[in-house]
Amino acid sequence: MNSVDARLESKLGFDKVRAAIQGRCSTDYAAARVAEEEFSADESEIRRRQVLTDEMRLILMFEDGFPTAGYIDAIPFLEPIGKNASIDLLSLGKLRTLLDTLRRALHFFHTVKEGIYPNLQHLAAGVNAPAEVIARIDAILDRHGEMKDTASDDLYSIRRSIKEKEINISKRMNAILRQAQADGIADADASVSIRDGKMLIPVSSAKKRQFQGYIYDESATGKTAFMEPAEIVALQNEIAQLHFDETREMARILYEFAEFLRPFVPELIAGARFVGELDFNMAKAQVALDYIAGMPVVSEDGTLRLRKARHPLLEKSLRKEGKEIVPLTLTLSPEKRILLISGPNAGGKSVCLKTAGLLQYMFQWGMLIPTSETSELPVFKRIMVSIGDDQSLENDLSTYSSFLTDMKAMLAAADDQTLVLIDEFGSGTEPAAGGAIAEAILHALDEKCAYGVITTHYTNLKLYAAGAETHVVNGAMQFDAATVAPLFRLETGLPGSSFAFELARKMGLPEPLVHDAEQRAGEQFVGMERNLRKIARSRRALDEKLTRIKATDKTLEGLTDRYEKELEEIKEMRRQILDEARAEAEKIVREANKRVEGTIRVIRESQADKEQTKQARAQLQTFLGALAEEKEKREDYIEGKLKKVQQRKSRRRQEQAPKNDDAKMAAWRSAPLKVGEKVRILSGGMVGEVSIVSTKAVSVVVGSVVTKLPLDRVERITSNEYKAAAQAPAERPRQVYDAALTERKARFKPELDVRGERVNDALEIVMHFIDDAIMLGVPSVRILHGKGTGALREEIQKYVRTVPGVKSAQDEHIQLGGSGVTVITFD
């Protein structure tokens, strides 16, 4: 990016937006894409960038099946493989992570419904994660990123031999120690010591010549010599040779895999670029979610219309202070292309100008912007600014000279596809001359059909903008005259008052002095300022009334719609009830006719017998009484139905409550770690790369050292954070003393009993126990594990010796538990 672009981005604040996006990138590829992406004047390219970012934003908001972690840089080691280079074990682990992420991303785009994310799906077209490569890697690496014993027959044989010989050495060393103790050469409480990976026997210096072996080290007092038995040396040499054979066999396997991989390299590089593009667009989408940004409409008629626009950097700053930003609504049209904003200092003029400039630049860079999605933005070929003070002692430029240099460049390039942004137009020199030059420049920019947002205090510029024949429109920042406080709202169509005299009175200047200043300014100026304030107040009052009227109309409209809907529902309910009643009445009439006909038949057949006639009439009367009761019940039923309708309507009104959709993307840092990702060690702040990941621990490469840590002691970081931490000078650790630590140390027991525990569970307990001991500064601890087969003892001591800060781990004195207890001392 050239220097002019760098200056432009710095003036608008886009350099901070770019840095925020880079900070969200997981890969160096994506970070480089952010650094290289440029302002575009191509409408189709702008739209392509926008829709890719918007689709990714929607995925992060609504899709759980999309992978948001595991984005790895693979191109740096894939390209050398294509040129006959081999691959190392760490790079192989990274390749597996990349292919897993690629496979899951492709699965997502292949299974999601067609047309939901068409542009990202098009980006995925032609990309493949070769199943043969994945299968071959799985045959070589275990789930922790280490090479499997079964990667080849020779490797299996070599590793089995190493284990057998290590067991033989351990057994033989114990036998030699017992013999040395029996011969009085070694103390009765002595145990096998390990130094620099060698197993040594502690022998009294006075009797070291009686021991068949080689002196490897001595104690600080010189009373004890640590000797390597002669017969063990040969076995150790055999093991060393086997380890060399193991390394050579692993290198052969990796080289053979690189040969197999070579034909797939172009396909894998294409996949790595696709993953990098996903990371790039995901970083943009995450920042867009932070800014609550959306995709605006591309203007077809050259109108720039911002609705509810917010300056993202200012909003973030205000949010930290618990304040809300005032959204900006602004319009530039072909008829009124230049907005001239006036008003008091600290009223928000510069914020309006920078908001318009920054959002236009973000839009043409391909970023979503924090406005209403109904906002319309045209495409400019260039954005030119004159913001702030560019005075330079080296170039002999004063503030005003710098301003004139900017104006010269603007006038040379300005046309109908240029957006100019000028803050404090014409200031920095004598007001009369400065105002005249500014008016001439404004007229020239108007003649060149340039678009622009300009802030000023000059009255002559306000009068120029008020002319009907110009394409300039006045704008004012609203100000509460009663409290003499800015409202930070833009009002278009009227010039703003400076409120200079009101501010002077508010700040406590003597009234005679302020009155004298008004007299010196002249009645014409003071009168114009007064009229501007009156017009502004009247317009604001009118706007408030209009707002209330619109709100009332909207309420009435809502009530009318609601009542009409309820009336329709009641009519429908009435029709249903009447239909049910009509059907029931017809049924009753049919039943009544049957009863009457039956009664008449009984009377006729009984030949007017009084008793039977009386009985028939009684039955008919009973039936008529039942009909009356049924009618009463039916009326009660209908009334109940109507009451339920009214209750339902009332309940529906009460249940109208806003619903918030605060869907957030999954916490990136808490996602499972993968081989090749960058992490920070929480306890010391050191950074490194993940080389092995298990269910409970992770191995991290820090410089040339590999350290194994629990998962909760590291956190994922971005490439930028990794670079910054790697380049920063290391801080000296400071020891902190507090009451909580003292209390914890008082409760800590320096002895741990893991007898009866499974090996994995015991190692987990020991891991936390050792961490606590190191943190509390305990000099030594004891672990009771029992003797048994010796497997638990061996695994515990093997782990403890890999922990930084552990000085030694050896069996307890024979009288205090011997090999059933391990004593650990710390540096």
mmCIF file with all atom_site columns, C-alpha atoms in Angstrom, residues 227-337:
data_model
loop_
_atom_site.group_PDB
_atom_site.id
_atom_site.type_symbol
_atom_site.label_atom_id
_atom_site.label_alt_id
_atom_site.label_comp_id
_atom_site.label_asym_id
_atom_site.label_entity_id
_atom_site.label_seq_id
_atom_site.pdbx_PDB_ins_code
_atom_site.Cartn_x
_atom_site.Cartn_y
_atom_site.Cartn_z
_atom_site.occupancy
_atom_site.B_iso_or_equiv
_atom_site.pdbx_formal_charge
_atom_site.auth_seq_id
_atom_site.auth_comp_id
_atom_site.auth_asym_id
_atom_site.auth_atom_id
_atom_site.pdbx_PDB_model_num
ATOM 1   C CA . MET A 1 227 ? 29.018  -44.471 39.017 1.00 0.00 ? 227 MET A CA 1
ATOM 2   C CA . GLU A 1 228 ? 27.768  -46.199 35.929 1.00 0.00 ? 228 GLU A CA 1
ATOM 3   C CA . PRO A 1 229 ? 28.282  -49.974 36.143 1.00 0.00 ? 229 PRO A CA 1
ATOM 4   C CA . ALA A 1 230 ? 30.578  -51.314 33.434 1.00 0.00 ? 230 ALA A CA 1
ATOM 5   C CA . GLU A 1 231 ? 28.152  -54.025 32.408 1.00 0.00 ? 231 GLU A CA 1
ATOM 6   C CA . ILE A 1 232 ? 25.352  -51.448 32.051 1.00 0.00 ? 232 ILE A CA 1
ATOM 7   C CA . VAL A 1 233 ? 27.420  -49.305 29.678 1.00 0.00 ? 233 VAL A CA 1
ATOM 8   C CA . ALA A 1 234 ? 27.190  -51.907 26.958 1.00 0.00 ? 234 ALA A CA 1
ATOM 9   C CA . LEU A 1 235 ? 23.425  -52.200 27.422 1.00 0.00 ? 235 LEU A CA 1
ATOM 10  C CA . GLN A 1 236 ? 23.088  -48.403 27.384 1.00 0.00 ? 236 GLN A CA 1
ATOM 11  C CA . ASN A 1 237 ? 25.088  -48.291 24.161 1.00 0.00 ? 237 ASN A CA 1
ATOM 12  C CA . GLU A 1 238 ? 22.777  -50.889 22.671 1.00 0.00 ? 238 GLU A CA 1
ATOM 13  C CA . ILE A 1 239 ? 19.763  -48.793 23.622 1.00 0.00 ? 239 ILE A CA 1
ATOM 14  C CA . ALA A 1 240 ? 21.411  -45.661 22.195 1.00 0.00 ? 240 ALA A CA 1
ATOM 15  C CA . GLN A 1 241 ? 21.980  -47.542 18.942 1.00 0.00 ? 241 GLN A CA 1
ATOM 16  C CA . LEU A 1 242 ? 18.342  -48.660 18.944 1.00 0.00 ? 242 LEU A CA 1
ATOM 17  C CA . HIS A 1 243 ? 17.202  -45.047 19.462 1.00 0.00 ? 243 HIS A CA 1
ATOM 18  C CA . PHE A 1 244 ? 19.375  -44.036 16.531 1.00 0.00 ? 244 PHE A CA 1
ATOM 19  C CA . ASP A 1 245 ? 17.796  -46.832 14.475 1.00 0.00 ? 245 ASP A CA 1
ATOM 20  C CA . GLU A 1 246 ? 14.361  -45.614 15.608 1.00 0.00 ? 246 GLU A CA 1
ATOM 21  C CA . THR A 1 247 ? 15.109  -42.039 14.475 1.00 0.00 ? 247 THR A CA 1
ATOM 22  C CA . ARG A 1 248 ? 16.423  -43.278 11.155 1.00 0.00 ? 248 ARG A CA 1
ATOM 23  C CA . GLU A 1 249 ? 13.354  -45.480 10.606 1.00 0.00 ? 249 GLU A CA 1
ATOM 24  C CA . MET A 1 250 ? 11.009  -42.594 11.463 1.00 0.00 ? 250 MET A CA 1
ATOM 25  C CA . ALA A 1 251 ? 12.853  -40.368 8.974  1.00 0.00 ? 251 ALA A CA 1
ATOM 26  C CA . ARG A 1 252 ? 12.499  -43.108 6.340  1.00 0.00 ? 252 ARG A CA 1
ATOM 27  C CA . ILE A 1 253 ? 8.758   -43.393 7.000  1.00 0.00 ? 253 ILE A CA 1
ATOM 28  C CA . LEU A 1 254 ? 8.325   -39.605 6.745  1.00 0.00 ? 254 LEU A CA 1
ATOM 29  C CA . TYR A 1 255 ? 10.354  -39.443 3.530  1.00 0.00 ? 255 TYR A CA 1
ATOM 30  C CA . GLU A 1 256 ? 8.315   -42.309 2.068  1.00 0.00 ? 256 GLU A CA 1
ATOM 31  C CA . PHE A 1 257 ? 5.143   -40.439 3.034  1.00 0.00 ? 257 PHE A CA 1
ATOM 32  C CA . ALA A 1 258 ? 6.457   -37.259 1.371  1.00 0.00 ? 258 ALA A CA 1
ATOM 33  C CA . GLU A 1 259 ? 7.027   -39.273 -1.820 1.00 0.00 ? 259 GLU A CA 1
ATOM 34  C CA . PHE A 1 260 ? 3.459   -40.550 -1.606 1.00 0.00 ? 260 PHE A CA 1
ATOM 35  C CA . LEU A 1 261 ? 2.167   -37.014 -0.891 1.00 0.00 ? 261 LEU A CA 1
ATOM 36  C CA . ARG A 1 262 ? 3.980   -35.247 -3.738 1.00 0.00 ? 262 ARG A CA 1
ATOM 37  C CA . PRO A 1 263 ? 1.300   -35.853 -6.455 1.00 0.00 ? 263 PRO A CA 1
ATOM 38  C CA . PHE A 1 264 ? -1.348  -34.447 -4.081 1.00 0.00 ? 264 PHE A CA 1
ATOM 39  C CA . VAL A 1 265 ? 0.582   -31.232 -3.256 1.00 0.00 ? 265 VAL A CA 1
ATOM 40  C CA . PRO A 1 266 ? -1.187  -28.923 -5.802 1.00 0.00 ? 266 PRO A CA 1
ATOM 41  C CA . GLU A 1 267 ? -4.570  -30.172 -4.586 1.00 0.00 ? 267 GLU A CA 1
ATOM 42  C CA . LEU A 1 268 ? -3.540  -29.727 -0.926 1.00 0.00 ? 268 LEU A CA 1
ATOM 43  C CA . ILE A 1 269 ? -2.205  -26.199 -1.542 1.00 0.00 ? 269 ILE A CA 1
ATOM 44  C CA . ALA A 1 270 ? -5.560  -25.298 -3.136 1.00 0.00 ? 270 ALA A CA 1
ATOM 45  C CA . GLY A 1 271 ? -7.273  -26.673 -0.024 1.00 0.00 ? 271 GLY A CA 1
ATOM 46  C CA . ALA A 1 272 ? -4.914  -24.721 2.245  1.00 0.00 ? 272 ALA A CA 1
ATOM 47  C CA . ARG A 1 273 ? -5.701  -21.508 0.344  1.00 0.00 ? 273 ARG A CA 1
ATOM 48  C CA . PHE A 1 274 ? -9.428  -22.231 0.684  1.00 0.00 ? 274 PHE A CA 1
ATOM 49  C CA . VAL A 1 275 ? -9.026  -22.694 4.452  1.00 0.00 ? 275 VAL A CA 1
ATOM 50  C CA . GLY A 1 276 ? -7.027  -19.440 4.547  1.00 0.00 ? 276 GLY A CA 1
ATOM 51  C CA . GLU A 1 277 ? -9.808  -17.614 2.676  1.00 0.00 ? 277 GLU A CA 1
ATOM 52  C CA . LEU A 1 278 ? -12.356 -18.978 5.147  1.00 0.00 ? 278 LEU A CA 1
ATOM 53  C CA . ASP A 1 279 ? -10.165 -17.726 8.005  1.00 0.00 ? 279 ASP A CA 1
ATOM 54  C CA . PHE A 1 280 ? -9.869  -14.307 6.301  1.00 0.00 ? 280 PHE A CA 1
ATOM 55  C CA . ASN A 1 281 ? -13.631 -13.956 5.826  1.00 0.00 ? 281 ASN A CA 1
ATOM 56  C CA . MET A 1 282 ? -14.299 -15.331 9.306  1.00 0.00 ? 282 MET A CA 1
ATOM 57  C CA . ALA A 1 283 ? -12.044 -12.644 10.826 1.00 0.00 ? 283 ALA A CA 1
ATOM 58  C CA . LYS A 1 284 ? -13.963 -9.956  8.901  1.00 0.00 ? 284 LYS A CA 1
ATOM 59  C CA . ALA A 1 285 ? -17.288 -11.473 9.984  1.00 0.00 ? 285 ALA A CA 1
ATOM 60  C CA . GLN A 1 286 ? -16.250 -11.639 13.656 1.00 0.00 ? 286 GLN A CA 1
ATOM 61  C CA . VAL A 1 287 ? -15.284 -7.953  13.634 1.00 0.00 ? 287 VAL A CA 1
ATOM 62  C CA . ALA A 1 288 ? -18.564 -7.166  11.832 1.00 0.00 ? 288 ALA A CA 1
ATOM 63  C CA . LEU A 1 289 ? -20.438 -8.942  14.638 1.00 0.00 ? 289 LEU A CA 1
ATOM 64  C CA . ASP A 1 290 ? -18.484 -6.899  17.193 1.00 0.00 ? 290 ASP A CA 1
ATOM 65  C CA . TYR A 1 291 ? -19.491 -3.719  15.355 1.00 0.00 ? 291 TYR A CA 1
ATOM 66  C CA . ILE A 1 292 ? -23.114 -4.929  14.862 1.00 0.00 ? 292 ILE A CA 1
ATOM 67  C CA . ALA A 1 293 ? -22.541 -4.262  11.165 1.00 0.00 ? 293 ALA A CA 1
ATOM 68  C CA . GLY A 1 294 ? -24.596 -5.163  8.111  1.00 0.00 ? 294 GLY A CA 1
ATOM 69  C CA . MET A 1 295 ? -24.438 -5.081  4.328  1.00 0.00 ? 295 MET A CA 1
ATOM 70  C CA . PRO A 1 296 ? -25.717 -1.819  2.772  1.00 0.00 ? 296 PRO A CA 1
ATOM 71  C CA . VAL A 1 297 ? -27.278 -1.321  -0.664 1.00 0.00 ? 297 VAL A CA 1
ATOM 72  C CA . VAL A 1 298 ? -25.161 -0.195  -3.618 1.00 0.00 ? 298 VAL A CA 1
ATOM 73  C CA . SER A 1 299 ? -26.670 3.088   -4.810 1.00 0.00 ? 299 SER A CA 1
ATOM 74  C CA . GLU A 1 300 ? -27.831 3.147   -8.433 1.00 0.00 ? 300 GLU A CA 1
ATOM 75  C CA . ASP A 1 301 ? -28.451 6.897   -8.768 1.00 0.00 ? 301 ASP A CA 1
ATOM 76  C CA . GLY A 1 302 ? -25.308 8.248   -7.069 1.00 0.00 ? 302 GLY A CA 1
ATOM 77  C CA . THR A 1 303 ? -27.001 9.006   -3.735 1.00 0.00 ? 303 THR A CA 1
ATOM 78  C CA . LEU A 1 304 ? -25.075 8.477   -0.512 1.00 0.00 ? 304 LEU A CA 1
ATOM 79  C CA . ARG A 1 305 ? -27.677 7.799   2.161  1.00 0.00 ? 305 ARG A CA 1
ATOM 80  C CA . LEU A 1 306 ? -26.521 6.738   5.632  1.00 0.00 ? 306 LEU A CA 1
ATOM 81  C CA . ARG A 1 307 ? -29.263 5.693   8.036  1.00 0.00 ? 307 ARG A CA 1
ATOM 82  C CA . LYS A 1 308 ? -28.504 5.199   11.732 1.00 0.00 ? 308 LYS A CA 1
ATOM 83  C CA . ALA A 1 309 ? -24.765 5.113   11.015 1.00 0.00 ? 309 ALA A CA 1
ATOM 84  C CA . ARG A 1 310 ? -22.355 4.645   13.921 1.00 0.00 ? 310 ARG A CA 1
ATOM 85  C CA . HIS A 1 311 ? -18.617 5.238   14.101 1.00 0.00 ? 311 HIS A CA 1
ATOM 86  C CA . PRO A 1 312 ? -17.361 1.781   15.190 1.00 0.00 ? 312 PRO A CA 1
ATOM 87  C CA . LEU A 1 313 ? -14.263 2.979   17.033 1.00 0.00 ? 313 LEU A CA 1
ATOM 88  C CA . LEU A 1 314 ? -16.068 5.774   18.861 1.00 0.00 ? 314 LEU A CA 1
ATOM 89  C CA . GLU A 1 315 ? -18.923 3.432   19.779 1.00 0.00 ? 315 GLU A CA 1
ATOM 90  C CA . LYS A 1 316 ? -16.496 0.921   21.279 1.00 0.00 ? 316 LYS A CA 1
ATOM 91  C CA . SER A 1 317 ? -14.811 3.676   23.299 1.00 0.00 ? 317 SER A CA 1
ATOM 92  C CA . LEU A 1 318 ? -18.134 5.053   24.557 1.00 0.00 ? 318 LEU A CA 1
ATOM 93  C CA . ARG A 1 319 ? -19.372 1.567   25.446 1.00 0.00 ? 319 ARG A CA 1
ATOM 94  C CA . LYS A 1 320 ? -16.413 1.161   27.811 1.00 0.00 ? 320 LYS A CA 1
ATOM 95  C CA . GLU A 1 321 ? -17.542 4.334   29.582 1.00 0.00 ? 321 GLU A CA 1
ATOM 96  C CA . GLY A 1 322 ? -21.133 3.087   29.760 1.00 0.00 ? 322 GLY A CA 1
ATOM 97  C CA . LYS A 1 323 ? -22.356 5.644   27.213 1.00 0.00 ? 323 LYS A CA 1
ATOM 98  C CA . GLU A 1 324 ? -24.461 5.285   24.070 1.00 0.00 ? 324 GLU A CA 1
ATOM 99  C CA . ILE A 1 325 ? -23.502 6.678   20.678 1.00 0.00 ? 325 ILE A CA 1
ATOM 100 C CA . VAL A 1 326 ? -25.957 8.943   18.810 1.00 0.00 ? 326 VAL A CA 1
ATOM 101 C CA . PRO A 1 327 ? -26.557 7.427   15.327 1.00 0.00 ? 327 PRO A CA 1
ATOM 102 C CA . LEU A 1 328 ? -25.998 9.605   12.261 1.00 0.00 ? 328 LEU A CA 1
ATOM 103 C CA . THR A 1 329 ? -28.423 10.005  9.357  1.00 0.00 ? 329 THR A CA 1
ATOM 104 C CA . LEU A 1 330 ? -26.925 11.809  6.360  1.00 0.00 ? 330 LEU A CA 1
ATOM 105 C CA . THR A 1 331 ? -27.778 12.200  2.674  1.00 0.00 ? 331 THR A CA 1
ATOM 106 C CA . LEU A 1 332 ? -25.732 13.411  -0.309 1.00 0.00 ? 332 LEU A CA 1
ATOM 107 C CA . SER A 1 333 ? -27.574 13.396  -3.625 1.00 0.00 ? 333 SER A CA 1
ATOM 108 C CA . PRO A 1 334 ? -26.658 14.484  -7.187 1.00 0.00 ? 334 PRO A CA 1
ATOM 109 C CA . GLU A 1 335 ? -28.698 17.646  -6.508 1.00 0.00 ? 335 GLU A CA 1
ATOM 110 C CA . LYS A 1 336 ? -27.018 18.408  -3.149 1.00 0.00 ? 336 LYS A CA 1
ATOM 111 C CA . ARG A 1 337 ? -23.645 16.707  -3.320 1.00 0.00 ? 337 ARG A CA 1
#
